[in-house]
Tab-separated table of C-alpha atoms in Angstrom:
chain	number	residue	atom	x	y	z
W	2	GLY	CA	-61.926	-48.792	-56.600
W	3	THR	CA	-59.734	-48.371	-59.819
W	4	GLN	CA	-57.571	-45.662	-58.314
W	5	LEU	CA	-56.946	-48.413	-55.671
W	6	VAL	CA	-55.674	-51.797	-58.232
W	7	ARG	CA	-53.873	-48.474	-59.899
W	8	ARG	CA	-51.805	-47.859	-56.701
W	9	ASN	CA	-51.664	-51.607	-55.278
W	10	ASP	CA	-50.005	-51.986	-58.642
W	11	GLU	CA	-47.370	-49.144	-58.631
W	12	LEU	CA	-46.703	-50.307	-55.281
W	13	ALA	CA	-45.850	-54.103	-56.512
W	14	LEU	CA	-43.506	-53.033	-59.035
W	15	LEU	CA	-41.708	-50.250	-55.955
W	16	TYR	CA	-41.224	-53.770	-54.662
W	17	GLU	CA	-39.943	-55.273	-56.872
W	18	LYS	CA	-37.780	-52.248	-57.676
W	19	LEU	CA	-36.869	-52.163	-53.582
W	20	LYS	CA	-36.427	-55.877	-54.038
W	21	ILE	CA	-33.857	-55.548	-57.305
W	22	GLN	CA	-31.949	-52.355	-55.642
W	23	GLN	CA	-31.682	-55.068	-52.371
W	24	SER	CA	-29.813	-57.768	-54.528
W	25	THR	CA	-27.692	-55.323	-57.013
W	26	LEU	CA	-26.696	-53.603	-53.086
W	27	ASN	CA	-25.773	-57.081	-51.481
W	28	LYS	CA	-24.077	-58.028	-55.022
W	29	GLY	CA	-21.908	-54.962	-54.902
W	30	GLU	CA	-21.081	-55.180	-50.842
W	31	LEU	CA	-20.056	-59.529	-51.616
W	32	GLN	CA	-17.691	-57.520	-54.693
W	33	TYR	CA	-16.178	-55.365	-51.952
W	34	LYS	CA	-15.439	-57.443	-48.494
W	35	GLY	CA	-14.011	-59.962	-52.461
W	36	ARG	CA	-11.785	-56.839	-53.635
W	37	LEU	CA	-10.466	-56.251	-49.179
W	38	GLU	CA	-9.752	-59.719	-49.591
W	39	ASP	CA	-7.444	-59.016	-52.838
W	40	LEU	CA	-5.377	-56.576	-50.684
W	41	ARG	CA	-4.930	-58.396	-47.991
W	42	LEU	CA	-3.500	-60.758	-49.934
W	43	LEU	CA	-2.019	-59.049	-51.789
W	44	LYS	CA	-0.020	-57.295	-47.760
W	45	LEU	CA	0.806	-60.768	-47.165
W	46	GLU	CA	2.833	-61.451	-50.203
W	47	LEU	CA	4.426	-57.998	-50.330
W	48	LYS	CA	5.476	-58.766	-46.824
W	49	LYS	CA	7.168	-62.418	-48.031
W	50	LEU	CA	8.734	-61.242	-50.774
W	51	ARG	CA	10.507	-58.554	-48.369
W	52	HIS	CA	11.333	-60.652	-46.259
W	53	GLU	CA	12.608	-63.236	-49.302
W	54	LYS	CA	14.756	-59.837	-50.605
W	55	GLY	CA	15.956	-59.441	-47.540
W	56	THR	CA	17.096	-62.812	-47.014
W	57	LEU	CA	18.444	-62.889	-50.747
W	58	GLN	CA	20.183	-59.217	-49.708
W	59	ASP	CA	22.529	-61.127	-46.784
W	60	LYS	CA	23.333	-64.793	-49.284
W	61	VAL	CA	24.378	-61.638	-51.991
W	62	ALA	CA	26.849	-60.274	-50.124
W	63	ASN	CA	28.711	-62.940	-49.510
W	64	THR	CA	29.171	-63.506	-53.283
W	65	ASP	CA	33.183	-62.336	-53.440
W	66	ASP	CA	33.820	-65.139	-51.547
W	67	LEU	CA	31.182	-68.047	-53.069
W	68	LYS	CA	33.439	-66.720	-56.317
W	69	ARG	CA	36.744	-67.393	-54.586
W	70	GLU	CA	35.202	-71.009	-53.370
W	71	VAL	CA	34.382	-71.866	-56.707
W	72	PHE	CA	37.712	-70.846	-58.535
W	73	GLN	CA	39.039	-72.941	-56.433
W	74	VAL	CA	36.680	-75.698	-57.036
W	75	GLN	CA	37.599	-75.564	-60.222
W	76	ARG	CA	41.048	-75.532	-60.170
W	77	GLU	CA	40.450	-79.344	-57.939
W	78	LEU	CA	38.238	-79.893	-60.810
W	79	LEU	CA	41.034	-79.301	-63.732
W	80	ARG	CA	43.655	-80.880	-61.333
W	81	GLU	CA	40.919	-84.266	-60.801
W	82	ARG	CA	39.765	-84.881	-65.167
W	83	THR	CA	43.826	-84.874	-65.434
W	84	ARG	CA	44.071	-88.102	-62.711
W	85	CYS	CA	40.987	-89.101	-64.620
W	86	ARG	CA	42.930	-88.598	-67.770
W	87	ALA	CA	45.756	-90.445	-66.726
W	88	LEU	CA	43.907	-93.227	-65.005
W	89	GLU	CA	42.036	-94.046	-68.463
W	90	GLU	CA	45.342	-93.908	-70.250
W	91	GLU	CA	46.693	-96.631	-68.097
W	92	LEU	CA	43.618	-98.528	-68.066
W	93	GLU	CA	44.198	-98.503	-71.620
W	94	ASN	CA	47.726	-99.236	-72.433
W	95	PRO	CA	47.932	-101.290	-69.464
W	96	MET	CA	51.464	-102.244	-68.034
W	97	ASN	CA	51.203	-104.288	-64.564
W	98	VAL	CA	49.095	-107.367	-66.492
W	99	HIS	CA	50.953	-109.744	-63.826
W	100	ARG	CA	49.547	-107.572	-60.905
W	101	TRP	CA	45.130	-108.193	-62.027
W	102	ARG	CA	43.136	-110.591	-60.603
W	103	LYS	CA	39.609	-111.511	-60.030
W	104	LEU	CA	36.862	-109.506	-58.133
W	105	GLU	CA	34.719	-111.806	-57.066
W	106	GLY	CA	30.567	-111.340	-56.703
W	107	SER	CA	27.915	-113.363	-54.290
W	108	ASP	CA	24.017	-112.359	-55.689
W	109	PRO	CA	21.919	-112.103	-52.598
W	110	SER	CA	21.228	-115.277	-51.593
W	111	THR	CA	16.928	-116.790	-51.988
W	112	TYR	CA	15.919	-116.507	-48.325
W	113	GLU	CA	16.874	-112.617	-48.879
W	114	LEU	CA	14.930	-112.060	-52.510
W	115	ILE	CA	11.942	-114.154	-50.606
W	116	GLN	CA	11.637	-111.571	-47.753
W	117	LYS	CA	11.917	-108.659	-50.215
W	118	ILE	CA	8.880	-110.142	-52.172
W	119	GLN	CA	6.422	-110.760	-49.521
W	120	LEU	CA	7.662	-107.724	-48.062
W	121	LEU	CA	6.666	-105.678	-51.539
W	122	GLN	CA	3.471	-108.084	-51.715
W	123	LYS	CA	2.312	-106.868	-48.399
W	124	ARG	CA	2.558	-103.022	-49.410
W	125	LEU	CA	0.736	-103.760	-52.670
W	126	ILE	CA	-2.250	-105.459	-50.499
W	127	GLN	CA	-1.945	-101.953	-48.194
W	128	LYS	CA	-2.065	-100.045	-51.076
W	129	THR	CA	-4.605	-101.577	-52.894
W	130	GLU	CA	-7.084	-101.296	-49.942
W	131	GLU	CA	-6.229	-97.549	-49.551
W	132	VAL	CA	-7.396	-97.521	-53.205
W	133	VAL	CA	-10.422	-99.213	-52.797
W	134	GLN	CA	-11.454	-97.039	-49.595
W	135	LYS	CA	-9.959	-94.125	-51.408
W	136	GLU	CA	-12.854	-94.697	-54.644
W	137	LEU	CA	-15.670	-95.820	-52.204
W	138	LEU	CA	-15.203	-92.325	-50.633
W	139	ILE	CA	-14.706	-90.855	-54.587
W	140	GLN	CA	-18.391	-92.831	-55.308
W	141	GLU	CA	-20.039	-91.793	-52.049
W	142	LYS	CA	-19.389	-88.606	-52.566
W	143	GLU	CA	-20.303	-88.619	-56.166
W	144	LYS	CA	-23.435	-90.194	-55.455
W	145	LEU	CA	-24.428	-87.218	-52.845
W	146	TYR	CA	-23.237	-84.323	-55.442
W	147	ALA	CA	-26.083	-86.168	-58.072
W	148	GLU	CA	-28.839	-86.184	-55.129
W	149	LEU	CA	-28.073	-82.701	-54.838
W	150	LYS	CA	-28.243	-82.185	-58.742
W	151	ARG	CA	-30.952	-83.256	-58.772
W	152	ILE	CA	-32.642	-81.159	-55.430
W	153	LEU	CA	-30.917	-78.163	-56.535
W	154	ALA	CA	-32.884	-79.335	-60.547
W	155	ARG	CA	-36.554	-78.799	-58.865
W	156	GLN	CA	-36.294	-75.964	-57.435
W	157	PRO	CA	-37.138	-73.482	-59.430
W	158	GLY	CA	-37.440	-69.810	-59.287
W	159	PRO	CA	-34.636	-66.914	-59.135
W	160	GLU	CA	-34.173	-66.790	-55.308
W	161	VAL	CA	-32.641	-70.205	-55.338
W	162	ALA	CA	-30.442	-68.282	-58.550
W	163	GLU	CA	-29.097	-65.753	-55.949
W	164	GLN	CA	-29.057	-68.436	-53.499
W	165	LEU	CA	-26.722	-69.484	-55.626
W	166	SER	CA	-24.718	-67.264	-56.579
W	167	ILE	CA	-24.783	-66.091	-52.464
W	168	TYR	CA	-23.164	-69.503	-51.520
W	169	GLN	CA	-20.539	-69.683	-55.007
W	170	GLU	CA	-19.543	-66.264	-53.468
W	171	THR	CA	-18.925	-67.567	-50.404
W	172	LEU	CA	-17.432	-70.677	-51.672
W	173	LYS	CA	-14.789	-68.069	-53.230
W	174	ALA	CA	-14.692	-66.246	-50.519
W	175	LYS	CA	-13.200	-68.984	-47.998
W	176	THR	CA	-10.887	-70.234	-50.840
W	177	LYS	CA	-9.657	-66.666	-50.910
W	178	GLN	CA	-9.272	-67.472	-47.163
W	179	LEU	CA	-8.117	-70.525	-46.996
W	180	LYS	CA	-4.985	-69.376	-49.426
W	181	SER	CA	-3.941	-65.618	-47.566
W	182	LEU	CA	-4.261	-68.634	-44.412
W	183	ALA	CA	-1.917	-70.737	-45.968
W	184	SER	CA	0.388	-68.118	-47.366
W	185	GLU	CA	0.255	-67.145	-43.831
W	186	VAL	CA	1.386	-70.551	-42.239
W	187	ASN	CA	4.799	-70.124	-45.411
W	188	MET	CA	5.349	-66.827	-43.979
W	189	TYR	CA	5.044	-68.524	-40.189
W	190	GLU	CA	7.351	-71.900	-40.807
W	191	ASN	CA	9.561	-69.183	-42.794
W	192	GLN	CA	10.202	-67.677	-38.970
W	193	ILE	CA	9.842	-70.429	-36.785
W	194	ASP	CA	12.917	-71.880	-39.357
W	195	ASP	CA	15.175	-68.661	-38.803
W	196	TYR	CA	13.937	-68.609	-34.819
W	197	LYS	CA	15.587	-72.713	-34.563
W	198	TYR	CA	18.650	-71.145	-36.514
W	199	GLU	CA	19.488	-68.433	-34.033
W	200	THR	CA	18.522	-71.099	-31.068
W	201	ASP	CA	20.717	-73.473	-32.499
W	202	LYS	CA	23.779	-70.971	-33.039
W	203	LEU	CA	23.075	-69.194	-28.825
W	204	ASN	CA	23.093	-72.865	-27.992
W	205	ARG	CA	26.482	-73.629	-29.480
W	206	GLN	CA	27.930	-70.376	-28.112
W	207	LEU	CA	26.732	-70.922	-24.562
W	208	ALA	CA	28.028	-74.530	-24.492
W	209	GLU	CA	31.807	-72.691	-25.360
W	210	VAL	CA	31.476	-70.198	-22.972
W	211	ARG	CA	30.250	-72.693	-21.295
W	212	GLN	CA	33.207	-74.926	-22.004
W	213	LYS	CA	35.134	-71.909	-21.012
W	214	TYR	CA	33.892	-70.765	-17.879
W	215	PHE	CA	34.589	-74.551	-16.344
W	216	LEU	CA	37.892	-74.362	-18.085
W	217	GLN	CA	39.527	-71.525	-16.053
W	218	LYS	CA	36.858	-72.467	-12.892
W	219	LYS	CA	39.355	-75.263	-12.930
W	220	ARG	CA	42.809	-74.057	-13.616
W	221	GLU	CA	42.395	-71.685	-10.826
W	222	ALA	CA	41.026	-73.996	-8.704
W	223	MET	CA	44.951	-76.001	-9.347
W	224	ALA	CA	46.471	-72.664	-9.050
W	225	ARG	CA	44.888	-72.542	-5.447
W	226	GLU	CA	45.424	-76.190	-5.389
W	227	ARG	CA	49.539	-75.324	-6.209
W	228	ASP	CA	49.411	-72.404	-3.286
W	229	ARG	CA	48.620	-74.058	-0.752
W	230	LEU	CA	50.660	-76.813	-1.818
W	231	SER	CA	53.522	-75.090	-1.780
W	232	GLN	CA	52.474	-73.301	1.360
W	233	THR	CA	52.777	-76.891	3.036
W	234	GLN	CA	55.156	-76.962	1.656
W	235	GLN	CA	57.276	-73.877	2.991
W	236	GLN	CA	56.250	-74.642	6.527
W	237	LEU	CA	56.971	-77.800	6.439
W	238	THR	CA	60.795	-76.764	4.841
W	239	THR	CA	60.395	-74.225	8.375
W	240	THR	CA	62.362	-75.129	11.468
W	241	VAL	CA	60.963	-77.962	14.408
W	242	ASN	CA	62.637	-77.643	17.116
W	243	GLY	CA	66.219	-75.614	16.073
W	244	ILE	CA	66.394	-78.523	12.968
W	245	THR	CA	65.599	-76.893	9.305
W	246	LEU	CA	64.256	-80.161	6.894
W	247	GLN	CA	65.510	-79.854	3.123
W	248	GLN	CA	63.277	-82.781	2.224
W	249	PRO	CA	58.829	-82.599	3.317
W	250	ALA	CA	58.842	-86.600	4.333
W	251	PRO	CA	56.025	-87.962	2.249
W	252	ASP	CA	53.313	-89.010	5.382
W	253	LEU	CA	53.223	-84.976	6.113
W	254	ILE	CA	51.611	-83.939	3.310
W	255	GLN	CA	49.849	-86.659	2.779
W	256	PRO	CA	46.884	-85.126	5.106
W	257	ASN	CA	47.034	-82.223	3.561
W	258	ARG	CA	46.261	-83.622	0.022
W	259	SER	CA	43.744	-84.729	1.594
């Protein structure tokens, strides 16, 4: 009987050790998953940085043109500054006093001011209502938070602490996932902007090609019309009953045009 009791105690110790080892294994797996998520986020950031690098390299290729533009703008700025100085000197030493005139201005009417005040009051009322609603929501969330604190305080034990740690780790993992999704969304938005720019460019090129095509068709139609008119005129100028007509009659040309 004493041996059975000892063996039961040893089994209980072994079970406790197994539980401890299992908890450490679970923690290690969670940390490993977290590191994998960090690696995925870092890869996404690296792709984003490469994309930005490519765009910056495309922009850097046009530095010579930008330097020329900056030089031209600086020259224009110097000219404008000299003009401003000359005008300031003229204002300080006026020469054409007889050409001065008084500038007339009018303040806004009282009716317009009253309308503006009413609009501002309406906006203020809406904002105060929104603030009150947000405060009520905050109070409800605080109450829920306090109740959760009380419930957690009433539940002692290491299992609760382990569950809390697991929940915290899952929350961290979810926040990391949300961050990764946000970074992916930003990357996709950048790609969408690029695609929009390319589609706009292609639409403009297509419109230009269509315009050129329609102009070419119009010119061809006009050339055909001219050829047809010249042929009709030549046929009319031929001999009719042995008599050559020098000038075709307009009543004969009009049906051919129609």
